[in-house]
Coordinates of C-alpha atoms in Angstrom, one line a residue:
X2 CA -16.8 1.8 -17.9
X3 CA -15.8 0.5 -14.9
X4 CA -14.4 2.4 -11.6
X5 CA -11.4 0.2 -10.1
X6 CA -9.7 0.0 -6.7
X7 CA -6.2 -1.3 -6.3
X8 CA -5.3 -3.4 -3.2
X9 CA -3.0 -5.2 -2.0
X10 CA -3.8 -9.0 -1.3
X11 CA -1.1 -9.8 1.4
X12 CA 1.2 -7.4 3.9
X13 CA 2.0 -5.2 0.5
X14 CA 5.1 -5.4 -1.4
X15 CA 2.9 -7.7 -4.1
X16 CA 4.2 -5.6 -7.0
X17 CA 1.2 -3.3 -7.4
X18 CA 3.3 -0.2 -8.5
X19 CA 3.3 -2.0 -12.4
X20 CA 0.0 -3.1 -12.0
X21 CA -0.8 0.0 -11.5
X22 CA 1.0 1.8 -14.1
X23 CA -0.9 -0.6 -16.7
X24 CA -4.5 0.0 -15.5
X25 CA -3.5 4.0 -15.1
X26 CA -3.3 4.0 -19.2
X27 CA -6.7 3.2 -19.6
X28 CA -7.9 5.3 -16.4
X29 CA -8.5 9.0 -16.4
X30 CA -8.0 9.8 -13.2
X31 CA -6.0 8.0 -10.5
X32 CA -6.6 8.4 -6.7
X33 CA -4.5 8.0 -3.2
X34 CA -7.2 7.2 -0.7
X35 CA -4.9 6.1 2.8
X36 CA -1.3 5.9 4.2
X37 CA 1.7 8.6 3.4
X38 CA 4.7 7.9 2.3
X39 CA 5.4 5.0 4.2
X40 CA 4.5 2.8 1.3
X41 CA 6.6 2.6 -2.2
X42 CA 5.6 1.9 -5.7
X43 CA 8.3 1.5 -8.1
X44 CA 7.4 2.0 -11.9
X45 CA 9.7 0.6 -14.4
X46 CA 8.9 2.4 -17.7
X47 CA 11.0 2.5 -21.1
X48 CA 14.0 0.8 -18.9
X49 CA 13.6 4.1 -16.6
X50 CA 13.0 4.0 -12.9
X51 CA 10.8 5.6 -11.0
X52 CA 9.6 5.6 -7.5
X53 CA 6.9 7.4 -5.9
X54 CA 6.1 6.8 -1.6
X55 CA 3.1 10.2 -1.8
X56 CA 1.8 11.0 -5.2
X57 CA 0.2 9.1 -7.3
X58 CA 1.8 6.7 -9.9
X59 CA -0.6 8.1 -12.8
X60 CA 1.7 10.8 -12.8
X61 CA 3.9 9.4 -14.5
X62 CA 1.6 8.9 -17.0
X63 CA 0.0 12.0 -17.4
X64 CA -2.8 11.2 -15.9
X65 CA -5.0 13.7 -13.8
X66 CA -4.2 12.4 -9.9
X67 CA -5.4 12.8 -6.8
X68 CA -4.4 12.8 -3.2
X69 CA -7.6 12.0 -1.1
X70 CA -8.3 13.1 2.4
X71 CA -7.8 9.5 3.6
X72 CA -3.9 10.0 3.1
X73 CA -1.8 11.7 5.8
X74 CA 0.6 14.2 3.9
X75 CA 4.4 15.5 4.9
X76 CA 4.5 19.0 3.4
X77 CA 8.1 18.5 3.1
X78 CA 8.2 15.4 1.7
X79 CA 4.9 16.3 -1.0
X80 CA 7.0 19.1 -2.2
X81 CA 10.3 17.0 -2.7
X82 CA 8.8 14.0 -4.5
X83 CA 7.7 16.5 -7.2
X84 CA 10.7 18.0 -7.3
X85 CA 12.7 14.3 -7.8
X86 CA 9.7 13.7 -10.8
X87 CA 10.4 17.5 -11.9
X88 CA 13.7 16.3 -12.4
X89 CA 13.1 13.0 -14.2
X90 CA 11.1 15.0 -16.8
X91 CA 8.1 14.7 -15.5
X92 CA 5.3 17.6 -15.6
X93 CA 3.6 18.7 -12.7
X94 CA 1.2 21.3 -12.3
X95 CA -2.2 21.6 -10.6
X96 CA -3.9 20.5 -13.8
X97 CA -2.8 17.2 -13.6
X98 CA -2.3 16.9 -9.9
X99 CA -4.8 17.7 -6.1
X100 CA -4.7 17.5 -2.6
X101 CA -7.5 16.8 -0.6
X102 CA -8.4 20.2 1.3
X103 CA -9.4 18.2 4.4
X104 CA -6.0 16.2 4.4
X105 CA -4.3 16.0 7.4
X106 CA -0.1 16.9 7.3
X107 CA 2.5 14.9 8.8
X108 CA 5.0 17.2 11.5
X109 CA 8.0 16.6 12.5
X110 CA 6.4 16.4 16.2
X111 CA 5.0 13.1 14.3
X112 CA 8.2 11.8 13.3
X113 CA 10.0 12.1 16.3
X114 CA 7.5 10.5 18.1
X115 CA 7.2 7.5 15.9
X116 CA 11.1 7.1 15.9
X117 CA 10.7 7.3 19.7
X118 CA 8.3 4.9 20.3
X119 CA 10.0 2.5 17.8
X120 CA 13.9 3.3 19.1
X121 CA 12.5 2.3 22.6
X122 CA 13.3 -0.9 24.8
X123 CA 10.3 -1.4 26.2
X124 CA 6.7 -1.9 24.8
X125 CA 5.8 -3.7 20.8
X126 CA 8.2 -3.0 18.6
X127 CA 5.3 -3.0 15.2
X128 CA 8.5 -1.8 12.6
X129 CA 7.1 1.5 11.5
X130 CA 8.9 3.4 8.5
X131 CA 9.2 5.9 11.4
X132 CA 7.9 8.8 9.1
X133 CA 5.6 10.0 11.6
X134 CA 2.5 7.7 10.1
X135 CA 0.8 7.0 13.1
X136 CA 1.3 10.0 15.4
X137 CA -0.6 11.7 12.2
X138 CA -3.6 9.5 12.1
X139 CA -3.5 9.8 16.1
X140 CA -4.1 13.0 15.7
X141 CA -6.5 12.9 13.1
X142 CA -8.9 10.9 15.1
X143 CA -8.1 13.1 18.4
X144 CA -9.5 16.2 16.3
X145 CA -6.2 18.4 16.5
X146 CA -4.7 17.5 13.7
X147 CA -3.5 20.4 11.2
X148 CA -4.7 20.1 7.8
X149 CA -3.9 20.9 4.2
X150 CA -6.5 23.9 4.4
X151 CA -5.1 25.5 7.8
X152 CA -2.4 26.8 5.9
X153 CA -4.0 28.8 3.6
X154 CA -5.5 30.7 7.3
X155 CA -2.1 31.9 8.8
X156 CA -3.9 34.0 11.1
X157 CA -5.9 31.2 13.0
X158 CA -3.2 28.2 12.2
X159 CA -0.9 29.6 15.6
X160 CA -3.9 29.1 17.6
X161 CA -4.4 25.3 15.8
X162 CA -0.7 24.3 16.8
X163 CA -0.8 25.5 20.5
X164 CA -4.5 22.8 20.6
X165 CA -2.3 20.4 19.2
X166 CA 0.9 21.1 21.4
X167 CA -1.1 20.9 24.4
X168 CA -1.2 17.3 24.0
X169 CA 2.2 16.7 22.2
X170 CA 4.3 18.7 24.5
X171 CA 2.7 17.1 27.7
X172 CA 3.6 13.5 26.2
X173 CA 7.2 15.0 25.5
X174 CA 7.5 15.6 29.0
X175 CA 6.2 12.0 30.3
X176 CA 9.2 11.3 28.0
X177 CA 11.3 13.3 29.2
X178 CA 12.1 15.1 26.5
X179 CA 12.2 19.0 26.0
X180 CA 8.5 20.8 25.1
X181 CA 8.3 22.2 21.3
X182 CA 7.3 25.8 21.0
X183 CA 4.3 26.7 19.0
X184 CA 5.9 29.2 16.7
X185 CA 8.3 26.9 15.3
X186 CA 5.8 24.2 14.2
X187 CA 4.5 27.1 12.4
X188 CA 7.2 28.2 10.6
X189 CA 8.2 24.7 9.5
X190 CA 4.7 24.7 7.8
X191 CA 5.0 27.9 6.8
X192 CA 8.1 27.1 5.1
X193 CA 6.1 25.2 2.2
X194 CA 2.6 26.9 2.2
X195 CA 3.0 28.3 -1.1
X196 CA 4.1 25.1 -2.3
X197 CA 1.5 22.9 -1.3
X198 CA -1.5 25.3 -1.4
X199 CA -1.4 25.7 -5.6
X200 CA -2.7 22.4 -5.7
X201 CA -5.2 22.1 -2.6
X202 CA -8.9 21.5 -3.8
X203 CA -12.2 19.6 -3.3
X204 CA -11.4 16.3 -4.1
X205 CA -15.0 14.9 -3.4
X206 CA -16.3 17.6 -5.8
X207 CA -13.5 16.9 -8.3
X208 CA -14.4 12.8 -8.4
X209 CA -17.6 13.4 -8.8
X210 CA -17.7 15.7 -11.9
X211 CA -15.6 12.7 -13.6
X212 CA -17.6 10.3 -12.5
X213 CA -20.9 12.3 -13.6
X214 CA -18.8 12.8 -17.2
X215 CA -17.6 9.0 -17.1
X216 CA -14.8 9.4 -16.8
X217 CA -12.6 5.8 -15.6
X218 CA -11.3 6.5 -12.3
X219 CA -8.3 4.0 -10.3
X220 CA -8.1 4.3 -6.7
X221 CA -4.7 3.2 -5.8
X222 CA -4.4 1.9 -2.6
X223 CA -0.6 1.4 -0.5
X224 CA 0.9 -1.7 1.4
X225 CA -1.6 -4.4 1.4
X226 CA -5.0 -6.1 3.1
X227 CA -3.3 -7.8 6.3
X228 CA -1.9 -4.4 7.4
X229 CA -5.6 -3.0 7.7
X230 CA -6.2 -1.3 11.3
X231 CA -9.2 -3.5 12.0
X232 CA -8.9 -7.0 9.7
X233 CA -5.1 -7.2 9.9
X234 CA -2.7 -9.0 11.9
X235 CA -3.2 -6.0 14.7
X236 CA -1.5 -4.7 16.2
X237 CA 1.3 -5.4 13.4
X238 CA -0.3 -3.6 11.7
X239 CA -0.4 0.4 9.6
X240 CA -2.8 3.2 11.5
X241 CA -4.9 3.0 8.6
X242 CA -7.8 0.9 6.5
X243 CA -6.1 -0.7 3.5
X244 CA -9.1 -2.6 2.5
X245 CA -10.8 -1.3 -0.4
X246 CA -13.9 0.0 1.4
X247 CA -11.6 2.7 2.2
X248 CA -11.4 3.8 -1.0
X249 CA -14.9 5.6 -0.7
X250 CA -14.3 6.9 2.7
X251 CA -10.6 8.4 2.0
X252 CA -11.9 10.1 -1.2
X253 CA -15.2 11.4 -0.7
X254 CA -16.9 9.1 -2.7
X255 CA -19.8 6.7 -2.1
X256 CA -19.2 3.1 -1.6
X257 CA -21.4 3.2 -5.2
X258 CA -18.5 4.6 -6.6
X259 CA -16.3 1.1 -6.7
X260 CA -17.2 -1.0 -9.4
X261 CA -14.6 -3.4 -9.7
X262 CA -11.6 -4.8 -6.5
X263 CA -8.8 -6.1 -8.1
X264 CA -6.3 -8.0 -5.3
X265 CA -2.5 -7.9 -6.4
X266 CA -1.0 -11.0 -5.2
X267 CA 2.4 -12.4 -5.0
X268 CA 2.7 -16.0 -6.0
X269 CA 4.5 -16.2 -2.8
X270 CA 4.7 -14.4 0.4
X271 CA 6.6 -11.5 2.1
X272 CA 6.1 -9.4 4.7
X273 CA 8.6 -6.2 5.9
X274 CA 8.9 -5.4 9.3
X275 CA 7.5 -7.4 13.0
X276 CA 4.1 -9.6 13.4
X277 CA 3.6 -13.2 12.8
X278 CA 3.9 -14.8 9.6
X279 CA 2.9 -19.0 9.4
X280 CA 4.9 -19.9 6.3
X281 CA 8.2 -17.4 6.4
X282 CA 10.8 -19.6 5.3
X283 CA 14.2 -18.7 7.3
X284 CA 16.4 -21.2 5.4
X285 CA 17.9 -21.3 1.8
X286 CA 14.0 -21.0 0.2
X287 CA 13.5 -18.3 2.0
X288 CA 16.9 -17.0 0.8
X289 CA 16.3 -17.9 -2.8
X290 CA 13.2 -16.2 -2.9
X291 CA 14.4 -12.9 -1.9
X292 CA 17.3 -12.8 -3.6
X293 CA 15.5 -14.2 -6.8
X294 CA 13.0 -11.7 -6.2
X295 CA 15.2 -8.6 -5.2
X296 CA 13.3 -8.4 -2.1
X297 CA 13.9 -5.1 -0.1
X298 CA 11.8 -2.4 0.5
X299 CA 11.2 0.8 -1.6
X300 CA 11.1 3.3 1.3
X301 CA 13.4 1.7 4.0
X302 CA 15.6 -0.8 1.8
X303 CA 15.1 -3.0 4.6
X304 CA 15.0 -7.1 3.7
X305 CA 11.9 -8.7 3.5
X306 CA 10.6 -11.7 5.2
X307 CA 10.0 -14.5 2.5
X308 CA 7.8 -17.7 2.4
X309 CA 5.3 -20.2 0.7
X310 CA 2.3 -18.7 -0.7
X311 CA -0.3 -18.6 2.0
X312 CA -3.6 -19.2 0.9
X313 CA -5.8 -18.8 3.5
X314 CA -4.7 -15.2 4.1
X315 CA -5.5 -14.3 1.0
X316 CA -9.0 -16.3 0.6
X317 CA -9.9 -14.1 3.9
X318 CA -8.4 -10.8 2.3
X319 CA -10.6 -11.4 -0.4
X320 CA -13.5 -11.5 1.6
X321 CA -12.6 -8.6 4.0
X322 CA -11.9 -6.4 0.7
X323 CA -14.6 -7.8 -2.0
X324 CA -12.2 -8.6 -4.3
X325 CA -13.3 -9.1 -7.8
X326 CA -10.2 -11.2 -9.3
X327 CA -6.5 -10.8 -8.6
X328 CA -3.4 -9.6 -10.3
X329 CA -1.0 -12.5 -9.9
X330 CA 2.8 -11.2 -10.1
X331 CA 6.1 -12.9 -9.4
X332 CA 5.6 -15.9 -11.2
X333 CA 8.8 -15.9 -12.8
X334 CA 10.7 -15.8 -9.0
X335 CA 9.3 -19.5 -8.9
X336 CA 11.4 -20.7 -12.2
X337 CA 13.8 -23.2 -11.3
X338 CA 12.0 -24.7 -8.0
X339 CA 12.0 -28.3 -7.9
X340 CA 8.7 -28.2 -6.0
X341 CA 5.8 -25.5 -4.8
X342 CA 4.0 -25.5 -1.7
X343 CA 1.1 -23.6 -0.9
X344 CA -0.7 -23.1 2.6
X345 CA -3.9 -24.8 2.5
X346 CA -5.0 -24.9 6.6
X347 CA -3.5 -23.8 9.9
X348 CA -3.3 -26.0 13.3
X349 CA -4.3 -24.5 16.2
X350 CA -4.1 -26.3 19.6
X351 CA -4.7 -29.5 17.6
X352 CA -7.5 -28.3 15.5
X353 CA -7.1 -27.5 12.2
X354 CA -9.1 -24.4 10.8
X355 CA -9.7 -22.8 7.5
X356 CA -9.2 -18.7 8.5
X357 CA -6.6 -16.5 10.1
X358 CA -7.2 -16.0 13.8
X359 CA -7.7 -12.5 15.1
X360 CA -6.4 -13.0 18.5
X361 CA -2.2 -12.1 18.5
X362 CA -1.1 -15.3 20.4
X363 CA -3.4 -17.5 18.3
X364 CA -1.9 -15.8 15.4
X365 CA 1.8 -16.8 16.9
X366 CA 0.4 -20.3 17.2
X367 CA -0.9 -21.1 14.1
X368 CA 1.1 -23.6 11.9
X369 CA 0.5 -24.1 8.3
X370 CA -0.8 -27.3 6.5
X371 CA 1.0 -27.3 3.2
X372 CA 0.0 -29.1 0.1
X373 CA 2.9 -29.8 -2.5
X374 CA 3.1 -29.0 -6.1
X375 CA 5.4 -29.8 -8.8
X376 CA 7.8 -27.3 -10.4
X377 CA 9.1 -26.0 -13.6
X378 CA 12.4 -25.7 -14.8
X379 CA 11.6 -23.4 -17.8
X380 CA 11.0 -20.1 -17.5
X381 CA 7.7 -18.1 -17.3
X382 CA 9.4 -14.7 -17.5
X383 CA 8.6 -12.6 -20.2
X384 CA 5.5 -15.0 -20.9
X385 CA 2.9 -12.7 -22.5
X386 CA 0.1 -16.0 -23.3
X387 CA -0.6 -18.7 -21.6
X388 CA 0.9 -21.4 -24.3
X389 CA 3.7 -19.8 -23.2
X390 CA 3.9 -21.0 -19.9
X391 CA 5.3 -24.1 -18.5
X392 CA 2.5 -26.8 -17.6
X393 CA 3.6 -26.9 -14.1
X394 CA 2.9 -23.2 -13.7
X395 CA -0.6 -23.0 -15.1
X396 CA -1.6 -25.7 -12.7
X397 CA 0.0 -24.0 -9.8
X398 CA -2.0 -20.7 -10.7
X399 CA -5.1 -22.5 -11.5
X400 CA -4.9 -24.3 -8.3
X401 CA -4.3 -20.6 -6.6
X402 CA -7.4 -19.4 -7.9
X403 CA -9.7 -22.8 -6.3
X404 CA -7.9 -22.5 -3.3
X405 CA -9.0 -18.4 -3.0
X406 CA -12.3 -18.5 -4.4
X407 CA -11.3 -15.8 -6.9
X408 CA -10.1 -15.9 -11.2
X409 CA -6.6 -14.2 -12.1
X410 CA -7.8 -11.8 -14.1
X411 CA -4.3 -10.2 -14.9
X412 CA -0.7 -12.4 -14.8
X413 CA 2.3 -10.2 -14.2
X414 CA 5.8 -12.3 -15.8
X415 CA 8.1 -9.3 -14.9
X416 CA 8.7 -5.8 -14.1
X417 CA 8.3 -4.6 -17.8
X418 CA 4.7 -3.5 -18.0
X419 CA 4.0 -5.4 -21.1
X420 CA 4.7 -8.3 -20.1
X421 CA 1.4 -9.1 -18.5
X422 CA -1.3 -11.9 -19.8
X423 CA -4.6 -10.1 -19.9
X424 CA -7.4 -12.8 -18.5
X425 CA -10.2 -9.7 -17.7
X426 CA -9.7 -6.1 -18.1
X427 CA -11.2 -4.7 -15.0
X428 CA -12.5 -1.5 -16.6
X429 CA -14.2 -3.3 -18.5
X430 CA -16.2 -5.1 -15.6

């Protein structure tokens, strides 16, 4: 039995919350291994909604889940997801859920300083979630952050704050803004101690007992590939790796661990927030494709930027992440176009290329070559085979997969989890 990691293919948003929630009934153990709750996965199950930002969407399920030291973790915000679930009938306890000891939390310190930093006239505007993200991982990297473990030592964690303050409050006052006191960062974590720490643990110990036992294990990863801190379209980009080498790294695992990288792709494109984007559509396609395809983010609500599918992005994704085969979803959004096009090639300065430019004016400059495809008039939603697609539509995927160098192993047709054609059952791999 194979070991599987999620990603996502494009700027997230690809609909991997269902995907998901299918592979996480055959896994035993589903895994968080970056991000926070910036990032949402909605789960449609029995005609009952639910959405998770934090915890993972095995959950739901059952399943035993994980929160890896790779994610950054709001106290707060851990503690009122599983309340929300609690609430929607779903039973959590620390036998079916764990937080990485060596996690690093989320402050408010952090979230002011995102909302700051974004709210601000001058300097790139990325379009953070402003949930304090970035500040965290800064942190993390700057070896002061506070982590999941500190507050089970209430005796040294004072003495952890004032080393972290010492930077915070001296950027506060280059901002002119009043200094925070040490004691009340503590008692906002203290606050939620007893509520976190029931369900801290060694994750990397944890993993590797199942994998020892073989046990199938999903690493879920949140928002997608071209919001990686080092292969995305930087800086619009999240403060941490989203490629799937990261799910070793943010789990304590070895990269021997990851057997199979399944890529959930959109059939088209979106993208939330600022950075370029070649083939965003700002007319009535664009229009008809977000309203077709209810396009607005979990966690913000905000309205998503919408365009053609874009398949040099995702050929380089695929590289940059290993990807094994893709999870195509949103077919059905495409019923009813008279014609398709997909982005074959970028111009540059008169050239045309074959790859995504890392440089952030190049990536401004780039403009898509398009190749056009017919459409379909019938629908593909619901479709659970492939006789029961429309013509039109198997050639469009079929040309998706030559054009990315990688099979669809898994069709999504609509929100409802079974309806999903089944090409390769990556636990199977």
């Amino acid at each position: 039995m194979a070991n599987v990691v999620v990603v996502g293919s494009q700027w997230g948003d690809e609909g991997k919350g269902k995907i998901v929630d299918w592979l996480s009934n055959r896994a035993d153990v589903v895994v968080r291994f970056q991000g926070g709750h910036n990032a949402g996965h909605t789960l449609v199950i029995d005609g009952k909604v639910y959405k998770l930002s934090l915890l993972p969407s095995g959950l739901v399920r059952g399943k035993l889940s994980v929160i890896g030291n790779g994610v950054v973790v709001d106290p707060h915000h851990f503690v009122a997801e599983i309340e929300k679930l609690s609430a929607q009938g779903v039973n959590i306890t620390p036998e079916v859920l764990m937080v990485a000891e060596n996690a690093s939390l989320i402050l408010s310190v952090h979230q002011e300083l995102d909302a700051i930093r974004e709210g601000s006239n001058t300097g790139l505007k990325i379009g953070t979630t402003k949930r304090g993200i970035g500040p965290a991982y800064e942190d993390k990297v700057g070896r002061r952050a506070i982590r999941v473990m500190d507050l089970a030592e209430p005796d040294t964690l004072k003495i952890k704050v004032e080393r972290l303050l010492t930077h915070h409050n001296a950027l506060r006052r280059g901002l002119g803004l009043s200094e925070i006191k040490t004691q009340v960062i503590v008692d906002e974590l203290m606050q939620v101690a007893d509520r976190i720490l029931p369900y801290m643990g060694q994750v990397w110990r944890l993993l590797d007992e199942k994998r020892r036992n073989g046990a199938r294990i999903l690493f879920e990863g949140a928002q997608g590939a071209l919001l990686d801190n080092d292969h995305g379209t930087y800086p619009f980009v999240t403060s941490s790796n989203t490629v799937s080498g990261q799910a070793a790294t943010g789990s304590g695992m070895g990269p021997g661990a990851i057997d199979y990288v399944l890529g959930i792709t959109k059939a088209y494109t979106t993208r939330v927030g600022e950075g370029p984007f070649p083939t965003e559509q700002n007319n009535e396609i664009g229009q008809f494709l977000g309203e077709k395809g209810h396009e607005f983010g979990v966690v913000t609500g905000r309205k998503r930027r919408c365009g053609w599918f874009d398949a040099v992005l995702v050929r380089q994704m695929i590289k940059t992440s290993g990807i094994n085969g893709i999870a195509l979803t949103k077919l059905d959004v495409l019923d009813g176009m008279k014609e398709i096009k997909i982005c074959v090639g970028y111009e540059l300065n008169g050239k045309k290329i074959d790859y995504f430019p890392a440089s952030m004016g190049a990536q401004q400059d780039v403009k898509p070559i398009y190749e056009t495809l017919d459409g379909w008039s019938d629908t593909t939603r619901g479709a659970r085979t492939w006789a029961q697609l429309p013509a039109s539509a198997v050639k469009y995927v079929r040309h998706i997969e030559e054009l990315i160098g990688a099979p669809v192993a898994m069709l999504s047709t609509s929100p409802e989890r079974e309806d999903t054609i089944l090409v390769h059952d990556p636990f199977q791999d």
